[in-house]
mmCIF file of C-alpha atoms in Angstrom:
data_model
loop_
_atom_site.group_PDB
_atom_site.id
_atom_site.type_symbol
_atom_site.label_atom_id
_atom_site.label_comp_id
_atom_site.label_asym_id
_atom_site.label_seq_id
_atom_site.Cartn_x
_atom_site.Cartn_y
_atom_site.Cartn_z
ATOM 1 C CA UNK P 10 -13.709 4.661 -25.405
ATOM 2 C CA UNK P 11 -10.161 4.807 -26.602
ATOM 3 C CA UNK P 12 -7.884 7.098 -24.638
ATOM 4 C CA UNK P 13 -10.405 7.762 -21.864
ATOM 5 C CA UNK P 14 -9.185 7.128 -18.350
ATOM 6 C CA UNK P 15 -11.471 5.381 -15.956
ATOM 7 C CA UNK P 16 -10.186 7.179 -12.873
ATOM 8 C CA UNK P 17 -12.347 5.220 -10.445
ATOM 9 C CA UNK P 18 -11.142 1.852 -11.768
ATOM 10 C CA UNK P 19 -7.523 2.974 -11.617
ATOM 11 C CA UNK P 20 -7.946 4.164 -8.022
ATOM 12 C CA UNK P 21 -9.676 0.902 -7.069
ATOM 13 C CA UNK P 22 -6.844 -1.176 -8.520
ATOM 14 C CA UNK P 23 -4.164 0.819 -6.700
ATOM 15 C CA UNK P 24 -6.185 0.717 -3.476
ATOM 16 C CA UNK P 25 -6.621 -3.045 -3.769
ATOM 17 C CA UNK P 26 -2.913 -3.471 -4.472
ATOM 18 C CA UNK P 27 -1.977 -1.471 -1.368
ATOM 19 C CA UNK P 28 -4.502 -3.433 0.697
ATOM 20 C CA UNK P 29 -3.169 -6.751 -0.626
ATOM 21 C CA UNK P 30 0.425 -5.864 0.287
ATOM 22 C CA UNK P 31 -0.641 -4.952 3.804
ATOM 23 C CA UNK P 32 -2.770 -8.095 4.084
ATOM 24 C CA UNK P 33 0.323 -10.127 3.205
ATOM 25 C CA UNK P 34 2.246 -8.329 5.953
ATOM 26 C CA UNK P 35 -0.577 -9.063 8.429
ATOM 27 C CA UNK P 36 -0.419 -12.751 7.467
ATOM 28 C CA UNK P 37 3.361 -12.759 7.943
ATOM 29 C CA UNK P 38 2.892 -11.286 11.427
ATOM 30 C CA UNK P 39 0.091 -13.766 12.213
ATOM 31 C CA UNK P 40 2.390 -16.634 11.238
ATOM 32 C CA UNK P 41 4.969 -15.314 13.693
ATOM 33 C CA UNK P 42 7.731 -14.614 11.192
ATOM 34 C CA UNK P 43 7.410 -10.825 10.949
ATOM 35 C CA UNK P 44 10.314 -10.091 13.279
ATOM 36 C CA UNK P 45 12.561 -12.602 11.536
ATOM 37 C CA UNK P 46 11.716 -10.992 8.187
ATOM 38 C CA UNK P 47 12.625 -7.517 9.463
ATOM 39 C CA UNK P 48 15.822 -8.862 11.029
ATOM 40 C CA UNK P 49 16.749 -10.277 7.619
ATOM 41 C CA UNK P 50 15.587 -7.563 5.178
ATOM 42 C CA UNK P 51 16.642 -4.347 6.934
ATOM 43 C CA UNK P 52 20.392 -5.127 7.108
ATOM 44 C CA UNK P 53 20.271 -5.835 3.368
ATOM 45 C CA UNK P 54 19.400 -2.147 2.998
ATOM 46 C CA UNK P 55 22.146 -1.073 5.421
ATOM 47 C CA UNK P 56 19.556 -0.277 8.110
ATOM 48 C CA UNK P 57 19.928 -1.484 11.680
ATOM 49 C CA UNK P 58 16.728 -2.933 13.059
ATOM 50 C CA UNK P 59 15.389 -0.864 15.931
ATOM 51 C CA UNK P 60 11.806 -2.084 15.497
ATOM 52 C CA UNK P 61 9.945 -4.822 17.309
ATOM 53 C CA UNK P 62 6.942 -6.515 15.737
ATOM 54 C CA UNK P 63 3.988 -6.580 18.111
ATOM 55 C CA UNK P 64 1.754 -9.569 18.651
ATOM 56 C CA UNK P 65 -0.934 -10.160 16.045
ATOM 57 C CA UNK P 66 -4.376 -8.642 16.565
ATOM 58 C CA UNK P 67 -7.193 -9.336 14.099
ATOM 59 C CA UNK P 68 -8.836 -5.925 14.523
ATOM 60 C CA UNK P 69 -5.538 -4.118 14.052
ATOM 61 C CA UNK P 70 -4.840 -6.178 10.924
ATOM 62 C CA UNK P 71 -8.295 -5.404 9.522
ATOM 63 C CA UNK P 72 -7.819 -1.703 10.248
ATOM 64 C CA UNK P 73 -4.396 -1.811 8.565
ATOM 65 C CA UNK P 74 -5.807 -3.360 5.386
ATOM 66 C CA UNK P 75 -8.800 -0.989 5.219
ATOM 67 C CA UNK P 76 -6.648 2.098 5.786
ATOM 68 C CA UNK P 77 -4.145 0.928 3.158
ATOM 69 C CA UNK P 78 -6.998 0.606 0.653
ATOM 70 C CA UNK P 79 -8.383 4.047 1.492
ATOM 71 C CA UNK P 80 -4.922 5.623 1.373
ATOM 72 C CA UNK P 81 -4.098 4.015 -1.972
ATOM 73 C CA UNK P 82 -7.450 5.046 -3.420
ATOM 74 C CA UNK P 83 -7.192 8.669 -2.259
ATOM 75 C CA UNK P 84 -3.522 9.004 -3.261
ATOM 76 C CA UNK P 85 -4.398 7.770 -6.750
ATOM 77 C CA UNK P 86 -7.271 10.235 -7.062
ATOM 78 C CA UNK P 87 -4.942 13.064 -6.019
ATOM 79 C CA UNK P 88 -2.317 11.920 -8.524
ATOM 80 C CA UNK P 89 -4.876 11.786 -11.355
ATOM 81 C CA UNK P 90 -6.235 15.201 -10.385
ATOM 82 C CA UNK P 91 -2.730 16.710 -10.401
ATOM 83 C CA UNK P 92 -1.929 14.939 -13.669
ATOM 84 C CA UNK P 93 -4.966 16.536 -15.315
ATOM 85 C CA UNK P 94 -3.938 19.963 -14.026
ATOM 86 C CA UNK P 95 -0.355 19.834 -15.319
ATOM 87 C CA UNK P 96 -1.011 17.810 -18.460
ATOM 88 C CA UNK P 97 0.023 19.622 -21.615
ATOM 89 C CA UNK P 98 -2.433 19.255 -24.467
ATOM 90 C CA UNK P 99 -0.950 17.774 -27.624
ATOM 91 C CA UNK P 100 -2.025 19.766 -30.615
#
């Protein structure tokens, strides 16, 4: 179907993308280089680092990834819903 949006597929892709980014962060923390990364990247953005990376916890990492997926999925659904409301029909 040309021109038809598959809203569920779009939301799944964005949710998976958000989950993947957070999974990468969890891996960085598990490898023990999370603090070094923050100490390097934040000053590049003119931000002083006042954060400390906690020790890795598998359950916390799993919760992080799941919540990132859910948040990305729901945010995409809200965006699509708002887009449909404000979309101007071409005629």
